[in-house]
mmCIF file of C-alpha atoms and ligand atoms in Angstrom:
data_model
loop_
_atom_site.group_PDB
_atom_site.id
_atom_site.type_symbol
_atom_site.label_atom_id
_atom_site.label_comp_id
_atom_site.label_asym_id
_atom_site.label_seq_id
_atom_site.Cartn_x
_atom_site.Cartn_y
_atom_site.Cartn_z
ATOM 1 C CA MET L 1 -4.105 -32.937 -21.717
ATOM 2 C CA ALA L 2 -4.645 -32.474 -25.430
ATOM 3 C CA GLY L 3 -7.111 -29.758 -26.332
ATOM 4 C CA GLU L 4 -7.561 -28.662 -22.754
ATOM 5 C CA GLU L 5 -6.573 -25.121 -21.832
ATOM 6 C CA PRO L 6 -3.748 -25.089 -19.364
ATOM 7 C CA ARG L 7 -4.624 -22.925 -16.379
ATOM 8 C CA ILE L 8 -1.693 -21.255 -14.721
ATOM 9 C CA ASP L 9 -1.933 -20.784 -10.980
ATOM 10 C CA PRO L 10 0.302 -17.897 -9.910
ATOM 11 C CA TRP L 11 0.178 -19.069 -6.291
ATOM 12 C CA GLY L 12 0.490 -22.759 -7.007
ATOM 13 C CA THR L 13 3.438 -25.053 -7.406
ATOM 14 C CA LEU L 14 2.674 -25.903 -10.996
ATOM 15 C CA GLU L 15 5.702 -26.035 -13.191
ATOM 16 C CA VAL L 16 5.318 -24.372 -16.517
ATOM 17 C CA LYS L 17 6.870 -26.939 -18.797
ATOM 18 C CA ASP L 18 5.460 -26.191 -22.170
ATOM 19 C CA TYR L 19 6.373 -22.636 -23.030
ATOM 20 C CA LYS L 20 5.592 -23.079 -26.712
ATOM 21 C CA ARG L 21 2.066 -24.098 -25.879
ATOM 22 C CA LEU L 22 1.741 -21.143 -23.550
ATOM 23 C CA MET L 23 2.517 -18.891 -26.461
ATOM 24 C CA GLU L 24 -0.001 -20.590 -28.716
ATOM 25 C CA VAL L 25 -2.843 -20.598 -26.215
ATOM 26 C CA PHE L 26 -2.331 -17.186 -24.647
ATOM 27 C CA GLY L 27 -0.981 -15.210 -27.569
ATOM 28 C CA ILE L 28 2.420 -14.415 -26.133
ATOM 29 C CA LYS L 29 4.771 -13.545 -28.999
ATOM 30 C CA PRO L 30 8.295 -14.930 -29.388
ATOM 31 C CA ILE L 31 10.828 -12.462 -28.027
ATOM 32 C CA GLU L 32 12.814 -12.529 -31.288
ATOM 33 C CA THR L 33 10.027 -10.523 -32.897
ATOM 34 C CA VAL L 34 11.286 -7.390 -31.111
ATOM 35 C CA PHE L 35 14.977 -7.759 -31.947
ATOM 36 C CA PRO L 36 14.849 -5.364 -34.946
ATOM 37 C CA LEU L 37 12.933 -2.852 -32.826
ATOM 38 C CA LEU L 38 15.431 -3.084 -30.000
ATOM 39 C CA GLU L 39 18.038 -1.926 -32.433
ATOM 40 C CA LYS L 40 15.839 0.964 -33.554
ATOM 41 C CA ALA L 41 15.581 1.983 -29.916
ATOM 42 C CA GLY L 42 19.367 1.909 -29.637
ATOM 43 C CA MET L 43 19.415 -1.299 -27.598
ATOM 44 C CA LYS L 44 20.733 -4.806 -27.997
ATOM 45 C CA PRO L 45 18.935 -7.982 -26.933
ATOM 46 C CA SER L 46 19.845 -8.844 -23.342
ATOM 47 C CA VAL L 47 21.853 -11.962 -22.691
ATOM 48 C CA HIS L 48 18.708 -13.664 -21.380
ATOM 49 C CA MET L 49 16.753 -12.731 -24.492
ATOM 50 C CA ARG L 50 19.538 -14.068 -26.719
ATOM 51 C CA ARG L 51 19.508 -17.352 -24.868
ATOM 52 C CA GLY L 52 15.761 -17.753 -25.033
ATOM 53 C CA ILE L 53 15.415 -17.569 -21.242
ATOM 54 C CA VAL L 54 13.296 -14.476 -21.739
ATOM 55 C CA PHE L 55 11.246 -16.234 -24.390
ATOM 56 C CA GLY L 56 8.145 -14.166 -25.026
ATOM 57 C CA HIS L 57 6.409 -10.828 -24.702
ATOM 58 C CA ARG L 58 3.193 -8.924 -25.137
ATOM 59 C CA ASP L 59 3.334 -5.409 -26.601
ATOM 60 C CA LEU L 60 7.016 -4.860 -25.917
ATOM 61 C CA ASP L 61 7.129 -3.523 -29.469
ATOM 62 C CA ARG L 62 4.910 -0.614 -28.417
ATOM 63 C CA VAL L 63 7.221 0.340 -25.582
ATOM 64 C CA LEU L 64 10.284 0.129 -27.808
ATOM 65 C CA GLU L 65 8.665 2.242 -30.483
ATOM 66 C CA ALA L 66 7.867 4.840 -27.829
ATOM 67 C CA ARG L 67 11.456 4.707 -26.645
ATOM 68 C CA ALA L 68 12.684 5.126 -30.245
ATOM 69 C CA ARG L 69 10.468 8.256 -30.501
ATOM 70 C CA GLY L 70 12.175 9.605 -27.393
ATOM 71 C CA GLU L 71 9.294 9.098 -24.958
ATOM 72 C CA ARG L 72 9.749 8.239 -21.295
ATOM 73 C CA VAL L 73 9.556 4.523 -20.649
ATOM 74 C CA ALA L 74 9.558 2.461 -17.488
ATOM 75 C CA VAL L 75 9.988 -1.062 -16.240
ATOM 76 C CA LEU L 76 8.149 -2.357 -13.188
ATOM 77 C CA THR L 77 8.085 -5.663 -11.413
ATOM 78 C CA GLY L 78 7.328 -6.960 -7.947
ATOM 79 C CA PHE L 79 8.704 -9.430 -5.430
ATOM 80 C CA MET L 80 6.913 -11.173 -2.658
ATOM 81 C CA PRO L 81 9.095 -10.813 0.453
ATOM 82 C CA SER L 82 8.529 -14.324 1.688
ATOM 83 C CA GLY L 83 12.002 -15.801 1.993
ATOM 84 C CA ARG L 84 15.671 -15.422 1.191
ATOM 85 C CA PHE L 85 16.932 -13.958 -2.058
ATOM 86 C CA HIS L 86 18.099 -16.654 -4.480
ATOM 87 C CA PHE L 87 19.401 -17.082 -8.010
ATOM 88 C CA GLY L 88 15.873 -17.244 -9.403
ATOM 89 C CA HIS L 89 15.296 -13.697 -8.154
ATOM 90 C CA LYS L 90 18.604 -12.624 -9.638
ATOM 91 C CA LEU L 91 17.305 -13.460 -13.107
ATOM 92 C CA THR L 92 14.547 -10.839 -12.766
ATOM 93 C CA VAL L 93 16.870 -8.271 -11.236
ATOM 94 C CA ASP L 94 19.347 -8.713 -14.097
ATOM 95 C CA GLN L 95 16.536 -7.761 -16.433
ATOM 96 C CA LEU L 96 15.731 -4.630 -14.430
ATOM 97 C CA ILE L 97 19.397 -3.652 -14.600
ATOM 98 C CA TYR L 98 19.387 -4.184 -18.354
ATOM 99 C CA TYR L 99 16.445 -1.815 -18.794
ATOM 100 C CA GLN L 100 17.907 0.682 -16.327
ATOM 101 C CA ARG L 101 21.167 0.850 -18.252
ATOM 102 C CA ASN L 102 19.103 1.482 -21.354
ATOM 103 C CA GLY L 103 17.439 4.540 -19.875
ATOM 104 C CA PHE L 104 14.230 3.034 -18.467
ATOM 105 C CA LYS L 105 12.879 4.329 -15.179
ATOM 106 C CA VAL L 106 12.718 1.391 -12.731
ATOM 107 C CA PHE L 107 9.924 0.676 -10.247
ATOM 108 C CA VAL L 108 10.105 -2.242 -7.827
ATOM 109 C CA ALA L 109 7.074 -3.279 -5.787
ATOM 110 C CA ILE L 110 7.775 -5.115 -2.570
ATOM 111 C CA ALA L 111 4.598 -7.155 -2.372
ATOM 112 C CA ASP L 112 4.225 -7.180 1.385
ATOM 113 C CA ALA L 113 0.432 -7.050 1.199
ATOM 114 C CA GLU L 114 0.458 -10.184 -0.919
ATOM 115 C CA ALA L 115 2.988 -11.897 1.362
ATOM 116 C CA SER L 116 0.877 -11.265 4.415
ATOM 117 C CA ILE L 117 -2.567 -12.023 3.016
ATOM 118 C CA VAL L 118 -1.729 -14.954 0.717
ATOM 119 C CA ARG L 119 1.342 -16.415 2.428
ATOM 120 C CA ARG L 120 0.559 -15.403 6.002
ATOM 121 C CA ILE L 121 3.969 -13.844 6.572
ATOM 122 C CA PRO L 122 3.767 -11.515 9.605
ATOM 123 C CA ARG L 123 3.782 -7.877 8.463
ATOM 124 C CA ARG L 124 6.898 -6.861 10.353
ATOM 125 C CA GLU L 125 8.776 -9.850 9.036
ATOM 126 C CA ALA L 126 7.733 -9.086 5.455
ATOM 127 C CA VAL L 127 9.133 -5.570 5.815
ATOM 128 C CA ARG L 128 12.435 -6.803 7.207
ATOM 129 C CA ILE L 129 12.794 -9.396 4.453
ATOM 130 C CA GLY L 130 11.794 -6.828 1.844
ATOM 131 C CA VAL L 131 14.573 -4.468 2.859
ATOM 132 C CA GLU L 132 17.375 -6.694 4.085
ATOM 133 C CA GLU L 133 16.965 -9.529 1.619
ATOM 134 C CA TYR L 134 15.358 -8.108 -1.509
ATOM 135 C CA ILE L 135 16.314 -4.437 -1.715
ATOM 136 C CA ALA L 136 19.825 -4.985 -0.361
ATOM 137 C CA ASN L 137 20.557 -7.844 -2.752
ATOM 138 C CA MET L 138 19.151 -5.920 -5.705
ATOM 139 C CA ILE L 139 21.433 -2.979 -5.002
ATOM 140 C CA ALA L 140 24.400 -5.311 -4.548
ATOM 141 C CA LEU L 141 23.676 -6.865 -7.935
ATOM 142 C CA GLY L 142 23.974 -3.453 -9.551
ATOM 143 C CA LEU L 143 20.531 -1.897 -9.551
ATOM 144 C CA ASP L 144 21.192 1.818 -9.026
ATOM 145 C CA PRO L 145 19.145 2.956 -6.017
ATOM 146 C CA ASP L 146 19.277 6.580 -7.181
ATOM 147 C CA LYS L 147 17.404 5.636 -10.327
ATOM 148 C CA THR L 148 15.062 3.067 -8.811
ATOM 149 C CA GLU L 149 11.801 3.624 -7.014
ATOM 150 C CA PHE L 150 11.351 0.839 -4.482
ATOM 151 C CA TYR L 151 8.069 0.802 -2.633
ATOM 152 C CA PHE L 152 6.059 -1.346 -0.252
ATOM 153 C CA GLN L 153 2.539 -2.141 -1.360
ATOM 154 C CA THR L 154 1.171 -1.157 2.045
ATOM 155 C CA ALA L 155 2.936 2.235 2.042
ATOM 156 C CA ARG L 156 2.066 3.505 -1.403
ATOM 157 C CA GLY L 157 -0.566 6.160 -0.824
ATOM 158 C CA THR L 158 -4.120 6.965 -1.760
ATOM 159 C CA PRO L 159 -4.237 7.158 -5.579
ATOM 160 C CA TYR L 160 -2.677 3.698 -5.770
ATOM 161 C CA TYR L 161 -5.260 2.257 -3.384
ATOM 162 C CA ARG L 162 -8.030 4.091 -5.193
ATOM 163 C CA LEU L 163 -7.089 2.229 -8.369
ATOM 164 C CA ALA L 164 -7.330 -1.149 -6.664
ATOM 165 C CA GLN L 165 -10.773 -0.215 -5.319
ATOM 166 C CA LEU L 166 -12.041 0.978 -8.674
ATOM 167 C CA PHE L 167 -10.764 -2.158 -10.386
ATOM 168 C CA ALA L 168 -13.040 -4.185 -8.121
ATOM 169 C CA GLY L 169 -16.007 -2.729 -10.009
ATOM 170 C CA LYS L 170 -14.637 -3.690 -13.410
ATOM 171 C CA VAL L 171 -14.378 -7.457 -13.189
ATOM 172 C CA THR L 172 -16.832 -10.206 -12.340
ATOM 173 C CA ALA L 173 -16.309 -13.156 -10.046
ATOM 174 C CA ALA L 174 -16.846 -15.503 -12.996
ATOM 175 C CA GLU L 175 -14.053 -13.831 -14.940
ATOM 176 C CA MET L 176 -11.690 -14.025 -12.011
ATOM 177 C CA GLU L 177 -12.592 -17.649 -11.446
ATOM 178 C CA ALA L 178 -11.821 -18.410 -15.066
ATOM 179 C CA ILE L 179 -8.390 -16.866 -14.632
ATOM 180 C CA TYR L 180 -7.462 -18.041 -11.138
ATOM 181 C CA GLY L 181 -9.589 -21.060 -10.318
ATOM 182 C CA ASP L 182 -10.757 -21.183 -6.714
ATOM 183 C CA LEU L 183 -11.136 -17.665 -5.375
ATOM 184 C CA SER L 184 -10.709 -16.285 -1.900
ATOM 185 C CA PRO L 185 -10.864 -12.701 -0.628
ATOM 186 C CA ALA L 186 -7.094 -12.834 -0.208
ATOM 187 C CA LYS L 187 -6.506 -13.854 -3.801
ATOM 188 C CA ILE L 188 -8.910 -11.240 -5.116
ATOM 189 C CA MET L 189 -7.243 -8.478 -3.106
ATOM 190 C CA ALA L 190 -3.773 -9.618 -4.105
ATOM 191 C CA ALA L 191 -4.693 -9.732 -7.791
ATOM 192 C CA LEU L 192 -6.293 -6.267 -7.770
ATOM 193 C CA THR L 193 -3.362 -4.886 -5.793
ATOM 194 C CA GLN L 194 -0.955 -6.312 -8.335
ATOM 195 C CA ALA L 195 -2.977 -4.690 -11.124
ATOM 196 C CA ALA L 196 -2.611 -1.391 -9.231
ATOM 197 C CA ASP L 197 1.153 -1.998 -9.016
ATOM 198 C CA ILE L 198 1.364 -2.402 -12.736
ATOM 199 C CA LEU L 199 -0.912 0.474 -13.745
ATOM 200 C CA HIS L 200 -0.454 3.167 -11.074
ATOM 201 C CA VAL L 201 2.779 4.560 -12.502
ATOM 202 C CA GLN L 202 0.656 5.897 -15.347
ATOM 203 C CA LEU L 203 -0.978 8.316 -12.885
ATOM 204 C CA ASP L 204 0.528 11.805 -12.775
ATOM 205 C CA GLU L 205 1.097 11.386 -9.044
ATOM 206 C CA TYR L 206 3.605 8.641 -9.764
ATOM 207 C CA GLY L 207 5.351 10.079 -12.773
ATOM 208 C CA GLY L 208 2.824 9.525 -15.554
ATOM 209 C CA TYR L 209 4.689 6.672 -17.261
ATOM 210 C CA LYS L 210 2.419 5.442 -20.044
ATOM 211 C CA TYR L 211 4.808 2.916 -21.550
ATOM 212 C CA VAL L 212 5.624 0.261 -19.021
ATOM 213 C CA VAL L 213 7.089 -3.195 -19.436
ATOM 214 C CA VAL L 214 6.667 -5.821 -16.737
ATOM 215 C CA PRO L 215 9.235 -8.644 -16.767
ATOM 216 C CA VAL L 216 7.896 -11.716 -14.977
ATOM 217 C CA GLY L 217 8.082 -15.480 -14.811
ATOM 218 C CA ALA L 218 5.550 -17.206 -17.016
ATOM 219 C CA ASP L 219 3.512 -18.141 -13.934
ATOM 220 C CA GLN L 220 2.524 -14.484 -13.507
ATOM 221 C CA ASP L 221 0.746 -14.202 -16.840
ATOM 222 C CA PRO L 222 -2.756 -14.580 -15.349
ATOM 223 C CA HIS L 223 -2.172 -11.299 -13.484
ATOM 224 C CA LEU L 224 -1.072 -9.611 -16.678
ATOM 225 C CA ARG L 225 -4.145 -10.768 -18.555
ATOM 226 C CA LEU L 226 -6.413 -9.431 -15.837
ATOM 227 C CA THR L 227 -4.475 -6.166 -15.700
ATOM 228 C CA ARG L 228 -4.751 -5.622 -19.443
ATOM 229 C CA ASP L 229 -8.510 -6.078 -19.305
ATOM 230 C CA LEU L 230 -8.793 -3.710 -16.367
ATOM 231 C CA ALA L 231 -6.777 -1.062 -18.225
ATOM 232 C CA ASP L 232 -9.207 -1.335 -21.151
ATOM 233 C CA ARG L 233 -12.257 -1.080 -18.915
ATOM 234 C CA MET L 234 -11.241 1.983 -16.922
ATOM 235 C CA GLY L 235 -12.032 4.271 -19.851
ATOM 236 C CA GLY L 236 -14.409 7.055 -18.791
ATOM 237 C CA ILE L 237 -12.898 7.056 -15.305
ATOM 238 C CA ILE L 238 -9.274 7.321 -16.275
ATOM 239 C CA GLU L 239 -7.382 6.509 -19.459
ATOM 240 C CA LEU L 240 -4.901 3.712 -18.889
ATOM 241 C CA GLU L 241 -2.657 2.035 -21.447
ATOM 242 C CA ARG L 242 -2.241 -1.703 -21.477
ATOM 243 C CA PRO L 243 1.041 -2.773 -19.922
ATOM 244 C CA ALA L 244 3.659 -4.620 -21.939
ATOM 245 C CA SER L 245 5.207 -7.723 -20.436
ATOM 246 C CA THR L 246 7.993 -10.195 -20.975
ATOM 247 C CA TYR L 247 8.084 -13.782 -19.808
ATOM 248 C CA HIS L 248 11.025 -15.829 -18.672
ATOM 249 C CA LYS L 249 11.495 -19.512 -18.088
ATOM 250 C CA MET L 250 11.822 -19.887 -14.390
ATOM 251 C CA GLN L 251 15.085 -21.435 -13.346
ATOM 252 C CA ARG L 252 14.638 -24.916 -11.925
ATOM 253 C CA GLY L 253 15.966 -25.871 -8.529
ATOM 254 C CA LEU L 254 19.042 -28.071 -8.278
ATOM 255 C CA ASP L 255 16.843 -31.179 -8.112
ATOM 256 C CA GLY L 256 15.016 -30.242 -11.302
ATOM 257 C CA ALA L 257 11.785 -29.187 -9.543
ATOM 258 C CA LYS L 258 10.572 -25.681 -8.731
ATOM 259 C CA MET L 259 13.165 -23.355 -7.217
ATOM 260 C CA SER L 260 11.824 -21.907 -4.010
ATOM 261 C CA SER L 261 13.127 -20.472 -0.765
ATOM 262 C CA SER L 262 10.990 -23.031 1.016
ATOM 263 C CA ARG L 263 13.197 -25.783 -0.421
ATOM 264 C CA PRO L 264 16.629 -24.558 0.651
ATOM 265 C CA ASP L 265 18.509 -27.719 -0.316
ATOM 266 C CA SER L 266 17.793 -27.302 -3.999
ATOM 267 C CA THR L 267 18.029 -23.511 -4.068
ATOM 268 C CA ILE L 268 21.237 -21.515 -3.877
ATOM 269 C CA PHE L 269 20.826 -18.241 -2.017
ATOM 270 C CA LEU L 270 23.193 -15.447 -2.894
ATOM 271 C CA THR L 271 24.121 -15.224 0.780
ATOM 272 C CA ASP L 272 24.762 -18.927 1.345
ATOM 273 C CA PRO L 273 28.091 -19.556 3.043
ATOM 274 C CA LEU L 274 30.451 -20.714 0.281
ATOM 275 C CA PRO L 275 30.934 -24.275 1.585
ATOM 276 C CA GLU L 276 27.173 -24.704 1.670
ATOM 277 C CA ALA L 277 26.692 -23.349 -1.834
ATOM 278 C CA ARG L 278 29.450 -25.644 -3.042
ATOM 279 C CA ARG L 279 27.900 -28.649 -1.379
ATOM 280 C CA LYS L 280 24.524 -27.900 -3.003
ATOM 281 C CA LEU L 281 26.044 -27.469 -6.440
ATOM 282 C CA MET L 282 28.076 -30.657 -6.180
ATOM 283 C CA ARG L 283 24.910 -32.617 -5.404
ATOM 284 C CA ALA L 284 22.860 -31.011 -8.164
ATOM 285 C CA LEU L 285 20.917 -33.058 -10.678
ATOM 286 C CA THR L 286 22.844 -33.259 -13.949
ATOM 287 C CA GLY L 287 22.177 -34.663 -17.381
ATOM 288 C CA GLY L 288 25.056 -37.095 -16.943
ATOM 289 C CA ARG L 289 24.963 -40.843 -17.516
ATOM 290 C CA ALA L 290 25.040 -43.631 -14.980
ATOM 291 C CA THR L 291 28.733 -44.403 -15.452
ATOM 292 C CA ALA L 292 31.785 -42.525 -16.687
ATOM 293 C CA GLU L 293 32.245 -45.071 -19.453
ATOM 294 C CA GLU L 294 28.701 -44.505 -20.684
ATOM 295 C CA GLN L 295 29.085 -40.742 -20.549
ATOM 296 C CA ARG L 296 32.290 -40.820 -22.580
ATOM 297 C CA ARG L 297 30.530 -43.008 -25.129
ATOM 298 C CA LEU L 298 27.099 -41.286 -25.323
ATOM 299 C CA GLY L 299 27.769 -37.780 -24.014
ATOM 300 C CA GLY L 300 25.619 -35.951 -21.469
ATOM 301 C CA VAL L 301 22.355 -34.061 -21.860
ATOM 302 C CA PRO L 302 22.883 -30.377 -20.973
ATOM 303 C CA GLU L 303 19.185 -29.640 -21.526
ATOM 304 C CA ALA L 304 18.381 -31.885 -18.567
ATOM 305 C CA CYS L 305 21.132 -30.507 -16.362
ATOM 306 C CA THR L 306 20.595 -28.000 -13.554
ATOM 307 C CA VAL L 307 24.316 -27.172 -13.478
ATOM 308 C CA TYR L 308 24.107 -26.193 -17.121
ATOM 309 C CA ASP L 309 21.091 -24.061 -16.182
ATOM 310 C CA MET L 310 23.299 -22.184 -13.706
ATOM 311 C CA ASP L 311 25.981 -21.722 -16.360
ATOM 312 C CA MET L 312 23.423 -20.434 -18.823
ATOM 313 C CA TYR L 313 21.383 -18.205 -16.498
ATOM 314 C CA HIS L 314 24.204 -16.694 -14.478
ATOM 315 C CA LEU L 315 27.744 -17.811 -14.941
ATOM 316 C CA MET L 316 29.072 -17.942 -18.481
ATOM 317 C CA SER L 317 29.747 -15.962 -21.621
ATOM 318 C CA ASP L 318 28.361 -17.215 -24.935
ATOM 319 C CA GLU L 319 31.698 -18.764 -25.925
ATOM 320 C CA GLU L 320 32.189 -20.535 -22.619
ATOM 321 C CA LEU L 321 28.661 -21.823 -22.676
ATOM 322 C CA ALA L 322 29.001 -23.116 -26.235
ATOM 323 C CA LYS L 323 32.146 -24.957 -25.245
ATOM 324 C CA ILE L 324 30.515 -26.636 -22.238
ATOM 325 C CA TYR L 325 27.602 -27.638 -24.445
ATOM 326 C CA ARG L 326 29.856 -29.228 -27.056
ATOM 327 C CA ASP L 327 32.096 -30.939 -24.522
ATOM 328 C CA CYS L 328 29.110 -32.312 -22.630
ATOM 329 C CA ARG L 329 27.379 -33.611 -25.750
ATOM 330 C CA SER L 330 30.504 -35.235 -27.094
ATOM 331 C CA GLY L 331 31.340 -36.876 -23.795
ATOM 332 C CA SER L 332 34.711 -35.187 -23.546
ATOM 333 C CA ILE L 333 33.903 -33.665 -20.164
ATOM 334 C CA LEU L 334 32.420 -35.492 -17.186
ATOM 335 C CA CYS L 335 30.057 -33.995 -14.642
ATOM 336 C CA GLY L 336 32.558 -33.817 -11.780
ATOM 337 C CA GLU L 337 34.937 -31.642 -13.732
ATOM 338 C CA CYS L 338 32.106 -29.614 -15.235
ATOM 339 C CA LYS L 339 30.667 -28.870 -11.800
ATOM 340 C CA LEU L 340 34.053 -27.649 -10.627
ATOM 341 C CA ILE L 341 34.218 -25.179 -13.511
ATOM 342 C CA ALA L 342 30.737 -23.920 -12.617
ATOM 343 C CA TRP L 343 31.733 -23.707 -8.973
ATOM 344 C CA GLU L 344 34.803 -21.554 -9.712
ATOM 345 C CA ARG L 345 32.568 -19.055 -11.476
ATOM 346 C CA MET L 346 29.896 -19.145 -8.864
ATOM 347 C CA LYS L 347 32.389 -18.698 -6.053
ATOM 348 C CA ALA L 348 33.850 -15.589 -7.699
ATOM 349 C CA LEU L 349 30.371 -14.188 -8.262
ATOM 350 C CA MET L 350 29.269 -14.839 -4.691
ATOM 351 C CA GLU L 351 32.446 -13.419 -3.159
ATOM 352 C CA GLU L 352 32.086 -10.209 -5.080
ATOM 353 C CA HIS L 353 28.397 -10.087 -4.268
ATOM 354 C CA GLY L 354 29.110 -10.603 -0.584
ATOM 355 C CA SER L 355 31.317 -7.545 -0.349
ATOM 356 C CA ARG L 356 28.912 -5.374 -2.332
ATOM 357 C CA LEU L 357 26.081 -6.610 -0.137
ATOM 358 C CA GLU L 358 27.798 -5.365 2.981
ATOM 359 C CA GLU L 359 27.746 -1.860 1.533
ATOM 360 C CA ALA L 360 24.223 -2.218 0.192
ATOM 361 C CA ARG L 361 22.877 -3.282 3.584
ATOM 362 C CA LYS L 362 24.061 0.009 5.052
ATOM 363 C CA ILE L 363 21.801 2.010 2.774
ATOM 364 C CA ALA L 364 18.922 -0.396 2.086
ATOM 365 C CA TRP L 365 16.635 0.984 4.825
ATOM 366 C CA SER L 366 17.149 4.522 3.581
ATOM 367 C CA VAL L 367 16.076 3.975 -0.031
ATOM 368 C CA VAL L 368 12.483 2.990 0.726
ATOM 369 C CA GLU L 369 9.609 4.226 2.816
ATOM 370 C CA THR L 370 8.497 1.493 5.198
ATOM 371 C CA PRO L 371 4.856 1.011 6.175
ATOM 372 C CA ARG L 372 3.869 2.654 9.460
ATOM 373 C CA PHE L 373 1.234 0.101 10.294
HETATM 374 N N1 LIG Z 401 2.816 -11.725 -7.468
HETATM 375 C C1 LIG Z 401 4.221 -11.520 -7.676
HETATM 376 C C2 LIG Z 401 4.990 -12.738 -7.149
HETATM 377 O O1 LIG Z 401 4.405 -13.612 -6.581
HETATM 378 C C3 LIG Z 401 4.754 -10.278 -7.049
HETATM 379 C C4 LIG Z 401 4.218 -8.995 -7.617
HETATM 380 C C5 LIG Z 401 3.473 -8.075 -6.929
HETATM 381 C C6 LIG Z 401 4.383 -8.472 -8.918
HETATM 382 N N2 LIG Z 401 3.201 -7.037 -7.702
HETATM 383 C C7 LIG Z 401 3.738 -7.216 -8.937
HETATM 384 C C8 LIG Z 401 5.020 -8.925 -10.083
HETATM 385 C C9 LIG Z 401 3.712 -6.412 -10.070
HETATM 386 C C10 LIG Z 401 4.974 -8.126 -11.220
HETATM 387 C C11 LIG Z 401 4.326 -6.876 -11.209
HETATM 388 O O2 LIG Z 401 6.168 -12.830 -7.268
HETATM 389 FE FE1 SF4 Z 402 25.675 -31.084 -16.905
HETATM 390 FE FE2 SF4 Z 402 28.224 -30.632 -17.283
HETATM 391 FE FE3 SF4 Z 402 27.353 -33.084 -16.684
HETATM 392 FE FE4 SF4 Z 402 26.889 -32.042 -19.064
HETATM 393 S S1 SF4 Z 402 28.861 -32.545 -18.208
HETATM 394 S S2 SF4 Z 402 25.426 -33.109 -17.794
HETATM 395 S S3 SF4 Z 402 26.564 -29.881 -18.561
HETATM 396 S S4 SF4 Z 402 27.285 -31.260 -15.373
#
């Protein structure tokens, strides 16, 4: 598709393959450009930034400069409560924890409005999933509920809704079509609601956080572009800063295609029974060769391997990861053995998570206000 602008559909199944091109076309800057500033703000690059999983940003430099000046800074993201919590979600939560430990205020939107209008998830079900799957798992992973503001989109109060309404007057159908393709009332509402998620914490009613970073998968960039424009256009009504954002490469499923709770065989959920998780991992698509002989001779291809993805996103230290990479490339390790190493790590992680989750489930309903209708 040379020369043609890629359009990203945030509700589609499109896989974002060409992250470099995304940066060129949409002006997302390489994440490395903020490394010196991170240091100035007293922070270190996160493990996901170091590994290029969080690969790009817009305006993160402005937030870090504010932080270095001693201003209040926040991080906000949202989750659609449409299925079980899996390792792809963990990647985003790990980023929230990183910012939290570095003094950022954390906001988490449970996008129940979006789940019900775009995905047709019954309201009650979306609330249950939001609390018992998303909030509980986030707390179990280490997000501190005392320093996190979780909220449901449909329980957020008037000023937040007012923003979404006012945004509707600041964008044309043609502009939205150019960003999203085919429009529907549901998509328009969901997009304006998401813009309200991102911008409302700047209102005094919600803490007045002017410097906000939004960590998302690259598929969410259309929403960020719309939100930035809306922030610019609200002048005269209310002054809003543009949000900063970071973009991560979404983890592939174990078959190499999109990871999604609707494809449970290629997605490991943090609450999978261990034998089931093990079975999924053992069947995962690797970058191995057709025969052991060939693999010893040619080596494997970690870049093509979903087990290596797991190692890199969730399971291993830099040294361990470098060793797997070398051993795979040189053919000195075969996939069976390599999977067992990954499984040992994953098993330990999931066992620990399981016991923390039991505790987290006891408090999850009490850390968020649930919608009354
Ligand atoms: N649309 C997002 C998703 O599908 C969820 C979301 C809602 C969100 N509000 C947000 C993400 C605000 C980032 C910021 O996952
Ligand atoms: Fe993947 Fe390991 Fe096989 Fe290499 S040896 S392709 S990293 S499973």
